[in-house]
XYZ file of C-alpha atoms in Angstrom:
204
model
C -88.193 -0.042 4.009
C -88.475 1.886 0.751
C -86.633 4.842 2.333
C -83.727 2.632 3.382
C -83.608 1.022 -0.051
C -83.344 4.444 -1.653
C -80.584 5.480 0.745
C -78.680 2.280 0.041
C -79.090 2.814 -3.697
C -77.765 6.359 -3.369
C -74.760 5.161 -1.349
C -74.041 2.430 -3.900
C -74.319 4.947 -6.717
C -71.957 7.338 -4.933
C -69.520 4.520 -4.294
C -69.620 3.480 -7.950
C -69.064 7.053 -9.049
C -66.128 7.431 -6.645
C -64.612 4.161 -7.812
C -65.054 5.163 -11.454
C -63.106 8.357 -10.700
C -60.451 7.045 -8.331
C -60.420 3.253 -8.767
C -57.451 3.162 -11.115
C -55.438 5.414 -8.813
C -56.228 3.259 -5.766
C -55.299 0.101 -7.668
C -52.062 1.640 -8.885
C -51.111 2.765 -5.368
C -51.898 -0.682 -3.982
C -49.776 -2.376 -6.661
C -46.870 0.049 -6.082
C -47.051 -0.542 -2.311
C -47.053 -4.306 -2.819
C -44.113 -4.134 -5.216
C -42.202 -1.836 -2.862
C -42.759 -4.265 -0.006
C -41.591 -7.218 -2.096
C -38.635 -5.190 -3.376
C -37.609 -4.151 0.123
C -37.792 -7.711 1.389
C -35.767 -8.860 -1.634
C -33.145 -6.191 -0.999
C -32.902 -7.160 2.665
C -32.469 -10.796 1.698
C -29.786 -9.849 -0.837
C -27.940 -7.693 1.733
C -28.094 -10.436 4.365
C -26.857 -13.029 1.896
C -23.959 -10.783 0.832
C -23.043 -10.075 4.460
C -23.044 -13.810 5.232
C -20.853 -14.569 2.200
C -18.439 -11.739 3.067
C -18.264 -12.979 6.667
C -17.472 -16.501 5.501
C -14.690 -15.263 3.215
C -13.245 -13.104 5.997
C -13.222 -16.147 8.250
C -11.214 -17.960 5.541
C -8.723 -15.065 5.512
C -8.446 -15.249 9.313
C -7.880 -18.992 9.290
C -5.188 -18.803 6.627
C -3.456 -15.910 8.426
C -3.469 -17.802 11.735
C -1.899 -20.804 9.970
C 0.719 -18.445 8.454
C -0.254 -19.412 4.918
C 0.549 -16.189 3.089
C -0.512 -17.361 -0.369
C -3.821 -18.764 0.872
C -4.449 -15.582 2.866
C -3.798 -13.432 -0.211
C -6.081 -15.553 -2.396
C -8.950 -15.448 0.099
C -8.539 -11.698 0.603
C -8.446 -11.160 -3.173
C -11.714 -13.013 -3.554
C -13.271 -11.090 -0.672
C -12.218 -7.753 -2.178
C -13.347 -8.803 -5.650
C -16.790 -10.045 -4.639
C -17.637 -7.724 -1.714
C -15.571 -4.535 -2.168
C -18.072 -2.332 -0.346
C -18.112 -4.307 2.883
C -16.100 -3.616 6.031
C -14.988 -7.261 5.806
C -13.090 -6.409 2.602
C -11.065 -3.688 4.344
C -10.399 -5.902 7.347
C -9.440 -8.777 5.059
C -7.007 -6.570 3.134
C -5.387 -5.393 6.378
C -5.114 -8.926 7.713
C -3.703 -10.252 4.445
C -1.200 -7.405 4.248
C 0.058 -8.335 7.706
C 0.519 -11.928 6.593
C 2.432 -10.811 3.470
C 4.584 -8.467 5.559
C 5.509 -11.236 7.990
C 6.357 -13.489 5.030
C 8.686 -10.793 3.658
C 6.497 -10.100 0.614
C 6.460 -6.304 0.857
C 5.108 -5.775 -2.670
C 1.938 -7.757 -2.044
C 1.563 -6.193 1.401
C 1.779 -2.787 -0.252
C -0.814 -3.754 -2.879
C -3.343 -4.885 -0.269
C -2.797 -1.790 1.866
C -3.096 0.562 -1.104
C -6.526 -0.899 -1.852
C -7.633 -0.555 1.789
C -6.297 3.011 1.990
C -7.707 4.213 -1.331
C -10.913 2.218 -1.839
C -12.067 1.264 1.647
C -15.301 2.747 2.982
C -14.518 3.139 6.687
C -12.407 6.269 7.442
C -10.707 4.821 10.541
C -9.712 1.663 8.663
C -8.471 3.785 5.757
C -6.217 5.683 8.189
C -4.940 2.444 9.691
C -4.186 1.182 6.186
C -2.309 4.423 5.374
C -0.272 4.067 8.568
C 0.688 0.482 7.793
C 1.314 1.329 4.144
C 3.746 4.070 5.200
C 5.517 1.513 7.404
C 5.894 -0.848 4.436
C 7.183 1.990 2.253
C 9.743 2.919 4.940
C 10.894 -0.702 4.988
C 11.353 -0.499 1.217
C 13.318 2.744 1.519
C 10.652 4.777 -0.292
C 10.699 7.665 2.172
C 9.032 10.314 0.020
C 6.160 7.948 -0.798
C 5.779 7.156 2.888
C 5.615 10.847 3.776
C 3.024 11.409 1.036
C 0.820 8.703 2.567
C 1.138 10.371 5.972
C 0.410 13.888 4.725
C -3.388 14.012 5.062
C -4.619 14.543 8.642
C -5.933 11.273 10.120
C -8.726 10.736 12.621
C -7.870 11.739 16.199
C -6.991 8.233 17.371
C -4.098 7.967 14.870
C -2.631 11.489 15.029
C 0.243 10.638 17.393
C 1.225 7.544 15.435
C 1.130 9.440 12.133
C 3.366 12.194 13.557
C 5.729 9.621 15.057
C 6.064 7.774 11.742
C 6.624 11.071 9.904
C 9.490 11.637 12.333
C 10.924 8.234 11.404
C 10.714 9.039 7.697
C 12.404 12.421 8.133
C 15.096 10.872 10.334
C 15.756 8.183 7.708
C 16.330 10.977 5.190
C 18.657 12.821 7.554
C 16.210 15.717 7.954
C 16.684 15.885 11.698
C 15.055 19.269 12.379
C 11.847 18.142 10.663
C 12.070 14.796 12.469
C 12.255 16.572 15.847
C 9.236 18.714 14.932
C 7.247 15.617 13.996
C 8.259 13.764 17.163
C 7.324 16.813 19.248
C 3.919 16.891 17.541
C 3.421 13.234 18.538
C 4.366 14.007 22.153
C 2.018 17.000 22.216
C -0.895 14.846 21.054
C -0.066 12.169 23.619
C 0.213 14.698 26.450
C -3.567 15.098 26.399
C -4.275 11.407 25.969
C -4.181 10.420 29.654
C -2.253 7.792 31.564
C -2.756 5.063 28.955
C -0.379 6.998 26.640
C 2.433 7.328 29.205
C 4.534 4.444 27.846
C 4.244 5.574 24.237
C 5.031 9.151 25.263
C 8.212 7.986 27.026
C 9.271 6.053 23.924
């Protein structure tokens, strides 16, 4: 029994010595891990709450747009952009609101919403869609050079034909028919490799 008692005493002494040397480090690591876990859970909760709020505001934009209430659509989209500018909902809301303003004949507010979506939006495809629609609004306003400037940067593949086609429209509106033909030909060339689903657009 005495032998075991001595061994136990030695183990306890070694443990105490180890704890004296590393105890503070172990405690610190444990506290940091606990704080990190709490922080991560808090961040996840914050993100989920923001996503839910953004989704609710986007739903309000959708409802107002469906009811053709341009002012209400613009107000809801403005709030969505102001409170959740980094979310995809903000870009979608701006696009939806711009459509409502366009249909109501308010080209200035449509332009404002589309400029935000094109310049500040996070999603590249939605930015390209905003640029395309913004160029359409600018063409409607007779601002052909501004429209061409918005169409200058190369878009993602899915919008290349439409960008080229709209560049053709802008050139044609300026009477620059040779450049218009080149742009229209570029649109046809893109569509020629797009398969049967592009046949109708290619014919147009």
